[in-house]
JSON list of C-alpha atoms in Angstrom, two decimals:
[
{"chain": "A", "resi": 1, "resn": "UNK", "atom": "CA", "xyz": [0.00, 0.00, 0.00]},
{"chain": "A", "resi": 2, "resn": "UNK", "atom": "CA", "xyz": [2.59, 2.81, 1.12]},
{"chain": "A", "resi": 3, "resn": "UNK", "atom": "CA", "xyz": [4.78, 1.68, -2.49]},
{"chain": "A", "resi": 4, "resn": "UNK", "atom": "CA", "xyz": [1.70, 2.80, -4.26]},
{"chain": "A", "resi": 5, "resn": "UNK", "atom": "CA", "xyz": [1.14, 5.88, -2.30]},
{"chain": "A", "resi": 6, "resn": "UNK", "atom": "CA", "xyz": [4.85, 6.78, -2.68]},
{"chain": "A", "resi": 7, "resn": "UNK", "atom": "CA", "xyz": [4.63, 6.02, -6.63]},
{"chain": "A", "resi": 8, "resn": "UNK", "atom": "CA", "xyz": [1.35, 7.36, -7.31]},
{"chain": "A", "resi": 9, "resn": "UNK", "atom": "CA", "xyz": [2.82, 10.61, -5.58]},
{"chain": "A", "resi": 10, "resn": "UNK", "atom": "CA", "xyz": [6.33, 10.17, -7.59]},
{"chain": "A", "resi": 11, "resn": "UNK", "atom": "CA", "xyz": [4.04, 10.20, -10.75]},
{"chain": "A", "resi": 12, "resn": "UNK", "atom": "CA", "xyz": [2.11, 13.61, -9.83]},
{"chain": "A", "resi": 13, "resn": "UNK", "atom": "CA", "xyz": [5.68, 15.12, -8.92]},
{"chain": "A", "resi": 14, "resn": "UNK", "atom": "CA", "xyz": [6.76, 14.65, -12.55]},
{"chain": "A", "resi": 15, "resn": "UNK", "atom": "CA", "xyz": [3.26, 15.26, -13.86]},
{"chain": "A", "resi": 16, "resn": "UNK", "atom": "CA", "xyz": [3.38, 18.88, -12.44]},
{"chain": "A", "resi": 17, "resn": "UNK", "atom": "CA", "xyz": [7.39, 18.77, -13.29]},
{"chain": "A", "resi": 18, "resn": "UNK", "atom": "CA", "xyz": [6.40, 18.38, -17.10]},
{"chain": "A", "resi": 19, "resn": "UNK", "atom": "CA", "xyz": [3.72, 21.19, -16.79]},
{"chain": "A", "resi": 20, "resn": "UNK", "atom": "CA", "xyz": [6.20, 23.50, -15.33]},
{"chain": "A", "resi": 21, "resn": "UNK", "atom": "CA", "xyz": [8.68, 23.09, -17.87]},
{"chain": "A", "resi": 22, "resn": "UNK", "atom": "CA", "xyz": [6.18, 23.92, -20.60]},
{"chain": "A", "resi": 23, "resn": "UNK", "atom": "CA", "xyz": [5.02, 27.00, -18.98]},
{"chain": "A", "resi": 24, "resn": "UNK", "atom": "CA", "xyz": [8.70, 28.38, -18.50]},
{"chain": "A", "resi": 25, "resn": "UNK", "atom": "CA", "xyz": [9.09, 27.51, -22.19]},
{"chain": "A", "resi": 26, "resn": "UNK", "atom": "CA", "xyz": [6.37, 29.58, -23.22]},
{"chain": "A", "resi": 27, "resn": "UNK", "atom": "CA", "xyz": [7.42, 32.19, -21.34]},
{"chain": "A", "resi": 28, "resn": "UNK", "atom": "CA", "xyz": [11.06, 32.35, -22.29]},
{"chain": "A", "resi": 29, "resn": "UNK", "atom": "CA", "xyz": [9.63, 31.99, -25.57]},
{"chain": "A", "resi": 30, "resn": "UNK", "atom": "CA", "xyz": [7.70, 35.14, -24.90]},
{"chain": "A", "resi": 31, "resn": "UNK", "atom": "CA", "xyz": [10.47, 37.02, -23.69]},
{"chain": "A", "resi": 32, "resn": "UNK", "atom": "CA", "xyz": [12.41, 36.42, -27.02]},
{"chain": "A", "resi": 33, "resn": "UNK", "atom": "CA", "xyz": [9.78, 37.53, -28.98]},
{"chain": "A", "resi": 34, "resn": "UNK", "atom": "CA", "xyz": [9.09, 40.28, -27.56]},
{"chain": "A", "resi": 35, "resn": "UNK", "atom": "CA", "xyz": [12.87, 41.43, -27.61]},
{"chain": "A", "resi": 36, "resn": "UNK", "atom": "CA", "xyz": [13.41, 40.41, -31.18]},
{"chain": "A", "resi": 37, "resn": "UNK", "atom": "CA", "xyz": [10.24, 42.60, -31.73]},
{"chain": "A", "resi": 38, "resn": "UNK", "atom": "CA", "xyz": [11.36, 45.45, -29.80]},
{"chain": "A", "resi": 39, "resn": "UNK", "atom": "CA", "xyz": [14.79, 45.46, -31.22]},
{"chain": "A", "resi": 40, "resn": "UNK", "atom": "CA", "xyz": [13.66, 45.11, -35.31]},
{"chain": "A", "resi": 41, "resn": "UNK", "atom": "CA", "xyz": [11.15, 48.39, -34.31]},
{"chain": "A", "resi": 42, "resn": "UNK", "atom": "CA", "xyz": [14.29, 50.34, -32.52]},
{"chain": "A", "resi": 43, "resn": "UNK", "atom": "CA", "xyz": [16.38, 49.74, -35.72]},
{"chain": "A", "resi": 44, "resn": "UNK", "atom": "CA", "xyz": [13.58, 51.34, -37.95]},
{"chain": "A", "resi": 45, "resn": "UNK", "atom": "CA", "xyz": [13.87, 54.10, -35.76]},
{"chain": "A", "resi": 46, "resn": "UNK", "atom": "CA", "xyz": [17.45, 54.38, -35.59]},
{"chain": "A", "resi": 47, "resn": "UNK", "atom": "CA", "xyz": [17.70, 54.20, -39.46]},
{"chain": "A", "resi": 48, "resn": "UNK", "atom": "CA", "xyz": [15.17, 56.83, -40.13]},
{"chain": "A", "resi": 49, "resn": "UNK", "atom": "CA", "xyz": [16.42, 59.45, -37.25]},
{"chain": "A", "resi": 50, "resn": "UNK", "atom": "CA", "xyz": [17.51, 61.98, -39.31]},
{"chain": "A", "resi": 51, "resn": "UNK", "atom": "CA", "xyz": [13.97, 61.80, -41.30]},
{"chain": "A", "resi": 52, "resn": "UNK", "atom": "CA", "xyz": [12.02, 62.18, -37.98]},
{"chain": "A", "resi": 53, "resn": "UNK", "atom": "CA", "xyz": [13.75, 65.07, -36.81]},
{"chain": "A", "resi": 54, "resn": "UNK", "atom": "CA", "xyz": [13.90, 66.61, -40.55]},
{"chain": "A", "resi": 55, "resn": "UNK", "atom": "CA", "xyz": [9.76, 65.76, -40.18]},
{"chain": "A", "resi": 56, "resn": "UNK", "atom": "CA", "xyz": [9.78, 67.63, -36.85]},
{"chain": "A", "resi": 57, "resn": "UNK", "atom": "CA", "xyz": [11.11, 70.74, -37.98]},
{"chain": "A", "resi": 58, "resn": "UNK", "atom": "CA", "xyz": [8.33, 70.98, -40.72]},
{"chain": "A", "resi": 59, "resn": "UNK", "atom": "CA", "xyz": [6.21, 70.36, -38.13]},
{"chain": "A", "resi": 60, "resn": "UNK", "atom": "CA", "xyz": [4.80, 67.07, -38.09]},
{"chain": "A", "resi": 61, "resn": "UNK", "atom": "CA", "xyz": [3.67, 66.07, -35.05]},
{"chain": "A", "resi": 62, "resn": "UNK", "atom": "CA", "xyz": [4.31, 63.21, -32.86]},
{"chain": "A", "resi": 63, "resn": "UNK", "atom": "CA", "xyz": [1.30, 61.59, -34.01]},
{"chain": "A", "resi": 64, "resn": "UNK", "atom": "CA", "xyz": [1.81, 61.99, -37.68]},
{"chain": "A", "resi": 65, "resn": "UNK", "atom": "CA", "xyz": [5.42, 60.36, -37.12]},
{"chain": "A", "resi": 66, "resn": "UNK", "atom": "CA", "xyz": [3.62, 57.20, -34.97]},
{"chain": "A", "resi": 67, "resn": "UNK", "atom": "CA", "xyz": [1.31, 56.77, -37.89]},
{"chain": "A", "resi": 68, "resn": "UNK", "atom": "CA", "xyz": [4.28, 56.48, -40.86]},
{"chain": "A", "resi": 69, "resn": "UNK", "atom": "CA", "xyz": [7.06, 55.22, -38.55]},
{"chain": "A", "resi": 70, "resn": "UNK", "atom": "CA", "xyz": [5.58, 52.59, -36.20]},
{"chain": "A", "resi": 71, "resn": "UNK", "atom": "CA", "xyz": [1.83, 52.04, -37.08]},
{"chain": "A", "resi": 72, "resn": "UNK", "atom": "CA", "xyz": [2.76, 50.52, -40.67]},
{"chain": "A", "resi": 73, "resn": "UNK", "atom": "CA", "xyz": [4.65, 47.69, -38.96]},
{"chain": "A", "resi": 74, "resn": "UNK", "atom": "CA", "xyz": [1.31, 46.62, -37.18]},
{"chain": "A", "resi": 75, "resn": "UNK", "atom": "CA", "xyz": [-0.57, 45.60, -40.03]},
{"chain": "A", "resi": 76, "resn": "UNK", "atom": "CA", "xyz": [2.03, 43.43, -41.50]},
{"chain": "A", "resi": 77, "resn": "UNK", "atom": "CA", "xyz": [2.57, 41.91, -37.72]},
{"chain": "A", "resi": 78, "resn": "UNK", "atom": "CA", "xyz": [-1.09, 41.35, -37.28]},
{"chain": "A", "resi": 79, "resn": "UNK", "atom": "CA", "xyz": [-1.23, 39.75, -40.74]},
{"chain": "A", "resi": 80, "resn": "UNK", "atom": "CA", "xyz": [1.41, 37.81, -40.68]},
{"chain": "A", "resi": 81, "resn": "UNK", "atom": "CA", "xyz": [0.06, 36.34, -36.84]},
{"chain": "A", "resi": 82, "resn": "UNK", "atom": "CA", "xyz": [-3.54, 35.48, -38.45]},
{"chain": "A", "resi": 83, "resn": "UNK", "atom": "CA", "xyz": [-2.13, 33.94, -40.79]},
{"chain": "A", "resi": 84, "resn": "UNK", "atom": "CA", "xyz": [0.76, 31.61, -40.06]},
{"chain": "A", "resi": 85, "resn": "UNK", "atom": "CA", "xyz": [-0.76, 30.96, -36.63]},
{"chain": "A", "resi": 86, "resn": "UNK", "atom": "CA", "xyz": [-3.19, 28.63, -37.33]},
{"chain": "A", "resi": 87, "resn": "UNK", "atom": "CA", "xyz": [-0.41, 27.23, -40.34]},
{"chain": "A", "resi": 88, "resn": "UNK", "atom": "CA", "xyz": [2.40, 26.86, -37.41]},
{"chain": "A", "resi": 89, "resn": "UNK", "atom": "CA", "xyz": [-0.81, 24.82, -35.06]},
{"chain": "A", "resi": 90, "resn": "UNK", "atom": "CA", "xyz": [-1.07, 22.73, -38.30]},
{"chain": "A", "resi": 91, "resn": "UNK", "atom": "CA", "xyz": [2.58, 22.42, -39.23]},
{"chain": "A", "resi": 92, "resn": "UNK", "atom": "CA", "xyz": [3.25, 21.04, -35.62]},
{"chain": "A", "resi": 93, "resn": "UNK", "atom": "CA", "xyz": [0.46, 19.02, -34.97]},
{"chain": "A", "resi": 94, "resn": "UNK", "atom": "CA", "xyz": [1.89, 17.21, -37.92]},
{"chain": "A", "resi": 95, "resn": "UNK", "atom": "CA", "xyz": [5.87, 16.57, -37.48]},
{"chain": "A", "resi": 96, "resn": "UNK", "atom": "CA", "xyz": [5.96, 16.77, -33.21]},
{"chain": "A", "resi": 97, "resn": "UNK", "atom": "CA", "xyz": [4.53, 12.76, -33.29]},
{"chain": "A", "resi": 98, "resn": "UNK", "atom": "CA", "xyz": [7.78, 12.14, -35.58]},
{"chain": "A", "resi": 99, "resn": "UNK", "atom": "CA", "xyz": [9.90, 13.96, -33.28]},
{"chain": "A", "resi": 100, "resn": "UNK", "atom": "CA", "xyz": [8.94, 12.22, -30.14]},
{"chain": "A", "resi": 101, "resn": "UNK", "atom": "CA", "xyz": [8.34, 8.75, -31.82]},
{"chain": "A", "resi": 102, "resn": "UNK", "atom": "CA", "xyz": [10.52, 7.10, -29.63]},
{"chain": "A", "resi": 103, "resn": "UNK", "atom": "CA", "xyz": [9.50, 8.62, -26.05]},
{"chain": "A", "resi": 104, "resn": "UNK", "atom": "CA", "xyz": [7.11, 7.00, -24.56]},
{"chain": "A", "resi": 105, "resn": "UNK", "atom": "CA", "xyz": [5.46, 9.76, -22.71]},
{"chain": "A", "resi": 106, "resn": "UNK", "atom": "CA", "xyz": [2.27, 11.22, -24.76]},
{"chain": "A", "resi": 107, "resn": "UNK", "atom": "CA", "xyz": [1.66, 15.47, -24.57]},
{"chain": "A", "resi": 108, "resn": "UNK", "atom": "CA", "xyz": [-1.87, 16.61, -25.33]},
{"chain": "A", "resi": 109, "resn": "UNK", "atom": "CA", "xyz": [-1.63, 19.26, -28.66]},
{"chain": "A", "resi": 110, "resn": "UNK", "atom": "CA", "xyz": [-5.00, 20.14, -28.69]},
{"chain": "A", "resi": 111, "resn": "UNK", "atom": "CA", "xyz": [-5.98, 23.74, -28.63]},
{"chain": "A", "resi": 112, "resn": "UNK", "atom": "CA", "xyz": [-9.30, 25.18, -27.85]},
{"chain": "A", "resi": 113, "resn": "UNK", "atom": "CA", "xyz": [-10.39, 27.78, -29.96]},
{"chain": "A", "resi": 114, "resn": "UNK", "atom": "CA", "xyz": [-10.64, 30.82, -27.50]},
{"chain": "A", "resi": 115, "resn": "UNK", "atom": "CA", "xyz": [-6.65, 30.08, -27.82]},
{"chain": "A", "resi": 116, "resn": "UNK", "atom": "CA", "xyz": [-5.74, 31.55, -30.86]},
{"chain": "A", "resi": 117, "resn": "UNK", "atom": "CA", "xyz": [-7.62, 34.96, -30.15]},
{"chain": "A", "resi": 118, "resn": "UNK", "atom": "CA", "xyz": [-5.55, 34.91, -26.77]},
{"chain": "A", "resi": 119, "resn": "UNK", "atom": "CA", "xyz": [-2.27, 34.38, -28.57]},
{"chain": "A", "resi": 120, "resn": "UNK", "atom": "CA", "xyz": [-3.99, 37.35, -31.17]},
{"chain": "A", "resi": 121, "resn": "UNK", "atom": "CA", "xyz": [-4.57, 39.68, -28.31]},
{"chain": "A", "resi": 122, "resn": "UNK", "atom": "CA", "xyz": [-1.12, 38.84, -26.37]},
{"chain": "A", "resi": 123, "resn": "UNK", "atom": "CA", "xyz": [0.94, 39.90, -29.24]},
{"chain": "A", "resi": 124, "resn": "UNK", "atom": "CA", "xyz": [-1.19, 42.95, -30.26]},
{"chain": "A", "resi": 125, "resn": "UNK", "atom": "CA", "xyz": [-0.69, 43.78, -26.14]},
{"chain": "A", "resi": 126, "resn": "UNK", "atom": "CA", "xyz": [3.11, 43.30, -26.72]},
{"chain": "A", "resi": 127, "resn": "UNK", "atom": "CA", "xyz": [3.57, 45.39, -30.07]},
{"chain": "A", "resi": 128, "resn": "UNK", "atom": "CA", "xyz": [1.22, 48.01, -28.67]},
{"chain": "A", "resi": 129, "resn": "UNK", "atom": "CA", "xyz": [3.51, 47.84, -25.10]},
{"chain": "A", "resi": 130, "resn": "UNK", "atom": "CA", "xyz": [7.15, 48.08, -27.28]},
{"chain": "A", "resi": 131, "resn": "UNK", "atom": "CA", "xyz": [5.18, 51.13, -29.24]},
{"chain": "A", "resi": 132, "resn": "UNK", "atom": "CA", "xyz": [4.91, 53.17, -26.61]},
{"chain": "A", "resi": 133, "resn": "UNK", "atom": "CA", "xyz": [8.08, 52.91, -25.72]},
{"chain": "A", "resi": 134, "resn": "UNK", "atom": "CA", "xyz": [9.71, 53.53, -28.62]},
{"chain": "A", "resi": 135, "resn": "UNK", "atom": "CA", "xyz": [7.70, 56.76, -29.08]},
{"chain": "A", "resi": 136, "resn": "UNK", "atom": "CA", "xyz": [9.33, 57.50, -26.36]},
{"chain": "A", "resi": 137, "resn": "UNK", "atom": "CA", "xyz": [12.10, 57.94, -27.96]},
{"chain": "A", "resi": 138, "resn": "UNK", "atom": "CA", "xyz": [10.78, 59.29, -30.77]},
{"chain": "A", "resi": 139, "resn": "UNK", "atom": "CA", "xyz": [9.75, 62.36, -28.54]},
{"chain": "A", "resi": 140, "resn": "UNK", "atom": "CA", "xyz": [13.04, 62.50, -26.81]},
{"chain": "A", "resi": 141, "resn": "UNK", "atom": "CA", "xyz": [14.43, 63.23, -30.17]},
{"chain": "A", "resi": 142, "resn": "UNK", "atom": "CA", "xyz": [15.61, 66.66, -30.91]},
{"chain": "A", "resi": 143, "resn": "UNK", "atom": "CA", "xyz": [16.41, 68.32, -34.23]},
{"chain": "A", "resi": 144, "resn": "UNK", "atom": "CA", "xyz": [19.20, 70.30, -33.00]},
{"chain": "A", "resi": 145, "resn": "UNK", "atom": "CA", "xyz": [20.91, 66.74, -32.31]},
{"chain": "A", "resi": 146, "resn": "UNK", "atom": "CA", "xyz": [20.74, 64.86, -35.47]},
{"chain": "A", "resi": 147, "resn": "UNK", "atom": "CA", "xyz": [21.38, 68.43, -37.43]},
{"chain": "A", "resi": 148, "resn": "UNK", "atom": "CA", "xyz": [25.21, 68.93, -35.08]},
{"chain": "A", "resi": 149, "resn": "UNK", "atom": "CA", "xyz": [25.84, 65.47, -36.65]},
{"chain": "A", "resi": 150, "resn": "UNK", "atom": "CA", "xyz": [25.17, 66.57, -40.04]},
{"chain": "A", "resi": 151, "resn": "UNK", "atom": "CA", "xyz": [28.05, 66.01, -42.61]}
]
C-alpha cells in the first residue's frame, strides 16, 4: 500500500514537473519575442532618425510620425500572426509525433479555440507595449541633435 502511495505521488511530482517546464518555455519563448520585436522596431527608428527630426522641424507632429514610422509595422505583424498561426498549429500538430516517436510519454496538442484569439490579443498587447516605448524615444528626439551630426 505505502509503495503505491509513494509512486502514485512520484508520478504527480513529474506530472506537475512536465507542466512546469512547458510554462517556463512559453514564457522564455515570450520574452524572445518580444525582444526580437522590440529590437527590429528600434532599428527602424534608428535608421530613419535623421527623417524624424527633418519631419519635426516641418512640423509634423508626434502623431503623424507614430502613424508612418511605427503604425505601418502593425498591419504586417497582425497579418502575418492570423495567418501563419493557425499554419504553425497545423505544421506542428503534424511533425511533433515524428519527433517524439521514440518517447514514450504522450503530450496533449489540442488547442481550444478561445486560444488563438488569446495568442492574437497577447501579441497585439506586446507590439502596442514596445510602441509606446519607442515613441518614447521618438519624442526624446531633438532636431538640433541629429542636425550637429550633419556632414
Amino acid at each position: 500500500m505505502t509503495i503505491l502511495i509513494e509512486s502514485l505521488i512520484a508520478e504527480r511530482k513529474q506530472r506537475f514537473t512536465r507542466a512546469d517546464i512547458i510554462r517556463k518555455g512559453i514564457a522564455v519563448a515570450a520574452v524572445i519575442f518580444l525582444v526580437v520585436l522590440y529590437q527590429m522596431m528600434k532599428v527602424m527608428i534608428d535608421r530613419s532618425t535623421r527623417n524624424i527630426a527633418l519631419m519635426k522641424i516641418f512640423g509634423y507632429r508626434n502623431k503623424e510620425i507614430r502613424k508612418l514610422y511605427l503604425d505601418g509595422s502593425f498591419v504586417l505583424i497582425m497579418a502575418g500572426t492570423a495567418v501563419l498561426l493557425p499554419v504553425s498549429k497545423f505544421l506542428i500538430d503534424a511533425v511533433y509525433p515524428y519527433l517524439v516517436s521514440n518517447v514514450a510519454a504522450g503530450v496533449d496538442l489540442s488547442w481550444q479555440m478561445w486560444m488563438y484569439p488569446a495568442v492574437f490579443a497577447g501579441i497585439a498587447a506586446g507590439y502596442f507595449l514596445i510602441r509606446t516605448a519607442l515613441m518614447r524615444r521618438v519624442k526624446a528626439m531633438t532636431p538640433a541633435e541629429v542636425l550637429k551630426e550633419r556632414e
